[in-house]
Amino acid sequence: MLKKVATLILTLSTCVNAMTWEGETKNKPSIPLPRTSAPDFTATAVLHDDFTSVSLSDYTSKSQWLVLFFYPFDYTFVCPTEIRSFSDAAGKFADINVGVAAVSTDSHHTHLSWTRTPRENGGVGPLNIPLLADTGKKISYDYGVLITDPTDDMFGAALRGVFIIDPSGTVRSVMINDDGAGRSIDEVMRTVQALQYGDEHEGEGCPANWTPGEKTIKTNADGSKEFFKEWA
């Protein structure tokens, strides 16, 4: 009898947890576009072999930019290459006042196990960035990257989304890939640098493939001619 009651409680608990996000999926997730407020979040994360709490305000309160990136699953194939690459570049991002945080719908216990798994065995090893556990799937849903189609073999996981958020908590860039395409950390870095340059130099824009130190465009009809003459 007790076993049946325990099973019933577990089943009900599972259903309630599923409803917290599946009920919302009657409406497809909406992606927060550039120039809109980034959805707030707080989650348990793994950093430096321990559990900690990470919030959006941890970055905005320090007037820091944030690269928030989502990935589908721990213990997979493309994901560890991205996470390790972002982690290796964490110091370069910090040099330009940018924090980096990763999110998946795995639990913090799975994250911890993954960071303790040697890289040669498919683990990520020790990291310089936090891995956030979005087990309730709310963060992924709020950022529009949650796969909500029950017929999809990645149902309940997050797409490869990257959101660049400025110190005011405003989304400035959104990049989303399907599962098989890993992201370019150099391009994320370049995009942040271009956004920062534009904020610091009113009336100028960064052209395609711009990198720091290269010429920019005056964003008016007369001023832009100087750039276009050389570019033609």
mmCIF file of C-alpha atoms in Angstrom:
data_model
loop_
_atom_site.group_PDB
_atom_site.id
_atom_site.type_symbol
_atom_site.label_atom_id
_atom_site.label_comp_id
_atom_site.label_asym_id
_atom_site.label_seq_id
_atom_site.Cartn_x
_atom_site.Cartn_y
_atom_site.Cartn_z
ATOM 1 C CA MET A 1 0.000 0.000 0.000
ATOM 2 C CA LEU A 2 2.753 2.433 0.975
ATOM 3 C CA LYS A 3 4.591 1.646 -2.257
ATOM 4 C CA LYS A 4 1.452 2.479 -4.279
ATOM 5 C CA VAL A 5 1.008 5.777 -2.414
ATOM 6 C CA ALA A 6 4.649 6.710 -2.986
ATOM 7 C CA THR A 7 4.318 5.895 -6.679
ATOM 8 C CA LEU A 8 1.173 8.030 -6.923
ATOM 9 C CA ILE A 9 2.875 10.981 -5.206
ATOM 10 C CA LEU A 10 5.895 10.700 -7.512
ATOM 11 C CA THR A 11 3.640 10.557 -10.572
ATOM 12 C CA LEU A 12 1.646 13.603 -9.466
ATOM 13 C CA SER A 13 4.849 15.507 -8.687
ATOM 14 C CA THR A 14 6.231 14.726 -12.134
ATOM 15 C CA CYS A 15 3.012 15.883 -13.790
ATOM 16 C CA VAL A 16 2.974 19.155 -11.830
ATOM 17 C CA ASN A 17 6.600 19.890 -12.708
ATOM 18 C CA ALA A 18 5.907 19.194 -16.366
ATOM 19 C CA MET A 19 2.845 21.426 -16.342
ATOM 20 C CA THR A 20 4.860 24.398 -15.083
ATOM 21 C CA TRP A 21 6.404 24.801 -18.517
ATOM 22 C CA GLU A 22 4.392 22.521 -20.798
ATOM 23 C CA GLY A 23 1.260 24.459 -19.911
ATOM 24 C CA GLU A 24 2.931 27.593 -21.184
ATOM 25 C CA THR A 25 3.883 25.966 -24.473
ATOM 26 C CA LYS A 26 0.355 26.297 -25.800
ATOM 27 C CA ASN A 27 1.821 29.626 -26.848
ATOM 28 C CA LYS A 28 5.125 29.235 -28.660
ATOM 29 C CA PRO A 29 8.114 30.755 -26.867
ATOM 30 C CA SER A 30 8.792 34.356 -27.822
ATOM 31 C CA ILE A 31 12.381 35.382 -28.506
ATOM 32 C CA PRO A 32 13.425 38.627 -26.777
ATOM 33 C CA LEU A 33 14.661 40.751 -29.654
ATOM 34 C CA PRO A 34 17.444 43.351 -29.596
ATOM 35 C CA ARG A 35 16.420 46.629 -27.920
ATOM 36 C CA THR A 36 14.055 44.806 -25.514
ATOM 37 C CA SER A 37 14.594 43.933 -21.854
ATOM 38 C CA ALA A 38 16.311 40.629 -21.161
ATOM 39 C CA PRO A 39 14.106 38.245 -19.163
ATOM 40 C CA ASP A 40 15.225 38.068 -15.553
ATOM 41 C CA PHE A 41 16.538 34.776 -14.219
ATOM 42 C CA THR A 42 18.033 33.112 -11.178
ATOM 43 C CA ALA A 43 19.312 29.540 -11.239
ATOM 44 C CA THR A 44 21.517 27.089 -9.417
ATOM 45 C CA ALA A 45 24.815 26.756 -11.250
ATOM 46 C CA VAL A 46 28.075 24.879 -11.097
ATOM 47 C CA LEU A 47 31.285 26.896 -10.876
ATOM 48 C CA HIS A 48 34.696 25.867 -9.573
ATOM 49 C CA ASP A 49 33.467 22.406 -8.515
ATOM 50 C CA ASP A 50 30.692 23.784 -6.318
ATOM 51 C CA PHE A 51 27.050 24.888 -6.453
ATOM 52 C CA THR A 52 26.199 28.579 -6.514
ATOM 53 C CA SER A 53 23.309 30.856 -7.454
ATOM 54 C CA VAL A 54 23.561 32.977 -10.605
ATOM 55 C CA SER A 55 21.204 35.816 -11.573
ATOM 56 C CA LEU A 56 21.044 38.381 -14.343
ATOM 57 C CA SER A 57 21.466 41.052 -11.666
ATOM 58 C CA ASP A 58 24.879 39.591 -10.762
ATOM 59 C CA TYR A 59 26.092 41.153 -14.012
ATOM 60 C CA THR A 60 23.922 44.244 -14.425
ATOM 61 C CA SER A 61 24.579 45.332 -10.824
ATOM 62 C CA LYS A 62 28.285 45.496 -11.715
ATOM 63 C CA SER A 63 27.586 47.377 -14.977
ATOM 64 C CA GLN A 64 28.862 44.345 -16.832
ATOM 65 C CA TRP A 65 27.871 42.925 -20.198
ATOM 66 C CA LEU A 66 26.734 39.302 -20.362
ATOM 67 C CA VAL A 67 27.023 36.637 -23.036
ATOM 68 C CA LEU A 68 24.298 34.163 -22.084
ATOM 69 C CA PHE A 69 24.420 31.049 -24.229
ATOM 70 C CA PHE A 70 22.167 28.006 -24.298
ATOM 71 C CA TYR A 71 23.051 24.487 -25.380
ATOM 72 C CA PRO A 72 20.987 21.276 -25.681
ATOM 73 C CA PHE A 73 22.542 18.622 -23.427
ATOM 74 C CA ASP A 74 25.449 17.651 -21.201
ATOM 75 C CA TYR A 75 27.413 14.558 -22.217
ATOM 76 C CA THR A 76 26.968 15.126 -25.930
ATOM 77 C CA PHE A 77 29.272 15.964 -28.819
ATOM 78 C CA VAL A 78 29.218 19.531 -30.155
ATOM 79 C CA CYS A 79 28.257 21.028 -26.778
ATOM 80 C CA PRO A 80 31.539 20.354 -24.936
ATOM 81 C CA THR A 81 33.545 21.960 -27.747
ATOM 82 C CA GLU A 82 31.530 25.170 -27.407
ATOM 83 C CA ILE A 83 31.585 25.257 -23.621
ATOM 84 C CA ARG A 84 35.308 24.633 -23.404
ATOM 85 C CA SER A 85 35.969 27.291 -26.052
ATOM 86 C CA PHE A 86 33.843 29.882 -24.249
ATOM 87 C CA SER A 87 35.538 28.935 -20.974
ATOM 88 C CA ASP A 88 39.004 29.275 -22.485
ATOM 89 C CA ALA A 89 38.043 32.744 -23.773
ATOM 90 C CA ALA A 90 36.537 33.888 -20.451
ATOM 91 C CA GLY A 91 39.620 35.967 -19.625
ATOM 92 C CA LYS A 92 39.465 37.805 -22.952
ATOM 93 C CA PHE A 93 35.777 38.539 -22.411
ATOM 94 C CA ALA A 94 36.514 39.770 -18.884
ATOM 95 C CA ASP A 95 39.117 42.166 -20.311
ATOM 96 C CA ILE A 96 36.305 43.986 -22.152
ATOM 97 C CA ASN A 97 33.890 43.872 -19.194
ATOM 98 C CA VAL A 98 31.884 40.853 -20.341
ATOM 99 C CA GLY A 99 30.731 37.903 -18.255
ATOM 100 C CA VAL A 100 29.866 34.554 -19.829
ATOM 101 C CA ALA A 101 27.299 32.026 -18.582
ATOM 102 C CA ALA A 102 25.973 28.775 -20.076
ATOM 103 C CA VAL A 103 22.486 27.291 -19.686
ATOM 104 C CA SER A 104 20.943 23.893 -20.395
ATOM 105 C CA THR A 105 17.926 22.032 -19.057
ATOM 106 C CA ASP A 106 20.154 19.495 -17.292
ATOM 107 C CA SER A 107 20.311 19.453 -13.492
ATOM 108 C CA HIS A 108 23.117 21.005 -11.465
ATOM 109 C CA HIS A 109 24.097 17.491 -10.352
ATOM 110 C CA THR A 110 24.565 16.461 -13.981
ATOM 111 C CA HIS A 111 26.565 19.648 -14.613
ATOM 112 C CA LEU A 112 28.829 18.860 -11.664
ATOM 113 C CA SER A 113 29.381 15.297 -12.840
ATOM 114 C CA TRP A 114 30.199 16.549 -16.337
ATOM 115 C CA THR A 115 32.801 19.018 -15.055
ATOM 116 C CA ARG A 116 34.393 16.169 -13.109
ATOM 117 C CA THR A 117 34.605 13.993 -16.222
ATOM 118 C CA PRO A 118 37.980 14.181 -18.029
ATOM 119 C CA ARG A 119 37.880 15.942 -21.369
ATOM 120 C CA GLU A 120 39.320 12.937 -23.167
ATOM 121 C CA ASN A 121 36.236 11.015 -22.024
ATOM 122 C CA GLY A 122 33.748 13.587 -23.316
ATOM 123 C CA GLY A 123 33.631 15.733 -20.199
ATOM 124 C CA VAL A 124 34.307 19.437 -19.996
ATOM 125 C CA GLY A 125 36.636 19.349 -17.012
ATOM 126 C CA PRO A 126 37.115 22.416 -14.777
ATOM 127 C CA LEU A 127 35.579 25.566 -16.274
ATOM 128 C CA ASN A 128 35.964 29.324 -15.894
ATOM 129 C CA ILE A 129 32.257 29.988 -16.537
ATOM 130 C CA PRO A 130 29.112 28.917 -14.654
ATOM 131 C CA LEU A 131 26.825 26.182 -15.993
ATOM 132 C CA LEU A 132 23.243 27.092 -15.084
ATOM 133 C CA ALA A 133 20.687 24.346 -14.425
ATOM 134 C CA ASP A 134 17.358 25.197 -16.040
ATOM 135 C CA THR A 135 15.518 22.071 -14.870
ATOM 136 C CA GLY A 136 12.195 23.923 -14.774
ATOM 137 C CA LYS A 137 12.867 25.049 -18.367
ATOM 138 C CA LYS A 138 11.610 28.547 -17.595
ATOM 139 C CA ILE A 139 14.794 30.363 -18.611
ATOM 140 C CA SER A 140 14.933 28.525 -21.938
ATOM 141 C CA TYR A 141 11.238 29.240 -22.480
ATOM 142 C CA ASP A 142 11.548 32.924 -21.552
ATOM 143 C CA TYR A 143 14.439 33.346 -23.988
ATOM 144 C CA GLY A 144 12.516 31.596 -26.763
ATOM 145 C CA VAL A 145 14.955 28.726 -27.322
ATOM 146 C CA LEU A 146 13.027 25.866 -25.695
ATOM 147 C CA ILE A 147 11.937 23.114 -28.098
ATOM 148 C CA THR A 148 8.250 22.657 -27.307
ATOM 149 C CA ASP A 149 7.121 20.273 -30.051
ATOM 150 C CA PRO A 150 6.444 16.875 -28.393
ATOM 151 C CA THR A 151 7.189 15.123 -31.690
ATOM 152 C CA ASP A 152 10.696 16.615 -31.875
ATOM 153 C CA ASP A 153 13.448 14.278 -30.671
ATOM 154 C CA MET A 154 14.927 17.242 -28.773
ATOM 155 C CA PHE A 155 11.647 18.059 -27.020
ATOM 156 C CA GLY A 156 12.338 19.883 -23.757
ATOM 157 C CA ALA A 157 15.899 20.879 -24.663
ATOM 158 C CA ALA A 158 17.260 24.284 -25.642
ATOM 159 C CA LEU A 159 18.488 25.360 -29.051
ATOM 160 C CA ARG A 160 21.967 26.849 -29.402
ATOM 161 C CA GLY A 161 21.076 30.430 -28.575
ATOM 162 C CA VAL A 162 23.446 33.290 -27.758
ATOM 163 C CA PHE A 163 22.134 36.488 -26.186
ATOM 164 C CA ILE A 164 24.371 39.507 -25.717
ATOM 165 C CA ILE A 165 22.974 41.642 -22.899
ATOM 166 C CA ASP A 166 24.298 45.095 -22.031
ATOM 167 C CA PRO A 167 24.808 46.525 -18.515
ATOM 168 C CA SER A 168 21.311 48.045 -18.526
ATOM 169 C CA GLY A 169 19.777 44.582 -19.002
ATOM 170 C CA THR A 170 18.853 45.202 -22.634
ATOM 171 C CA VAL A 171 19.255 42.500 -25.282
ATOM 172 C CA ARG A 172 21.628 43.756 -27.981
ATOM 173 C CA SER A 173 22.186 40.673 -30.135
ATOM 174 C CA VAL A 174 20.517 37.293 -30.682
ATOM 175 C CA MET A 175 22.054 34.322 -32.517
ATOM 176 C CA ILE A 176 20.316 30.929 -32.637
ATOM 177 C CA ASN A 177 21.603 27.764 -34.324
ATOM 178 C CA ASP A 178 20.037 24.358 -34.791
ATOM 179 C CA ASP A 179 21.612 21.423 -33.003
ATOM 180 C CA GLY A 180 24.378 20.436 -35.424
ATOM 181 C CA ALA A 181 26.120 23.796 -35.870
ATOM 182 C CA GLY A 182 28.587 24.905 -33.217
ATOM 183 C CA ARG A 183 29.120 28.596 -32.643
ATOM 184 C CA SER A 184 32.093 30.846 -33.351
ATOM 185 C CA ILE A 185 33.423 32.370 -30.151
ATOM 186 C CA ASP A 186 35.432 34.854 -32.229
ATOM 187 C CA GLU A 187 32.237 36.119 -33.882
ATOM 188 C CA VAL A 188 30.504 36.517 -30.516
ATOM 189 C CA MET A 189 33.506 38.487 -29.271
ATOM 190 C CA ARG A 190 33.570 40.634 -32.420
ATOM 191 C CA THR A 191 29.863 41.388 -32.094
ATOM 192 C CA VAL A 192 30.252 42.516 -28.484
ATOM 193 C CA GLN A 193 33.179 44.744 -29.451
ATOM 194 C CA ALA A 194 31.170 46.292 -32.297
ATOM 195 C CA LEU A 195 28.228 47.006 -29.983
ATOM 196 C CA GLN A 196 30.509 48.528 -27.368
ATOM 197 C CA TYR A 197 32.214 50.679 -29.987
ATOM 198 C CA GLY A 198 28.872 51.954 -31.243
ATOM 199 C CA ASP A 199 27.802 52.858 -27.713
ATOM 200 C CA GLU A 200 31.000 54.808 -27.141
ATOM 201 C CA HIS A 201 31.072 56.541 -30.545
ATOM 202 C CA GLU A 202 27.711 58.059 -31.320
ATOM 203 C CA GLY A 203 27.075 58.531 -35.022
ATOM 204 C CA GLU A 204 29.356 55.692 -36.122
ATOM 205 C CA GLY A 205 28.591 52.141 -37.238
ATOM 206 C CA CYS A 206 30.759 49.059 -37.671
ATOM 207 C CA PRO A 207 30.666 47.562 -41.200
ATOM 208 C CA ALA A 208 30.616 43.883 -42.137
ATOM 209 C CA ASN A 209 33.549 41.871 -40.769
ATOM 210 C CA TRP A 210 34.773 44.881 -38.768
ATOM 211 C CA THR A 211 37.311 44.231 -36.051
ATOM 212 C CA PRO A 212 38.713 46.711 -33.508
ATOM 213 C CA GLY A 213 41.130 49.172 -35.089
ATOM 214 C CA GLU A 214 39.509 49.102 -38.515
ATOM 215 C CA LYS A 215 37.591 51.978 -40.064
ATOM 216 C CA THR A 216 33.965 52.587 -39.186
ATOM 217 C CA ILE A 217 31.150 54.348 -41.051
ATOM 218 C CA LYS A 218 29.720 57.746 -40.213
ATOM 219 C CA THR A 219 25.993 57.078 -40.058
ATOM 220 C CA ASN A 220 24.867 60.025 -42.154
ATOM 221 C CA ALA A 221 24.602 60.588 -45.900
ATOM 222 C CA ASP A 222 27.614 62.884 -46.259
ATOM 223 C CA GLY A 223 29.919 61.339 -43.684
ATOM 224 C CA SER A 224 29.473 57.800 -44.999
ATOM 225 C CA LYS A 225 30.870 58.767 -48.416
ATOM 226 C CA GLU A 226 34.434 58.770 -47.095
ATOM 227 C CA PHE A 227 34.147 55.102 -46.158
ATOM 228 C CA PHE A 228 32.317 54.061 -49.309
ATOM 229 C CA LYS A 229 34.927 55.697 -51.585
ATOM 230 C CA GLU A 230 37.625 53.439 -50.145
ATOM 231 C CA TRP A 231 35.327 50.444 -49.959
ATOM 232 C CA ALA A 232 34.073 50.648 -53.571
#
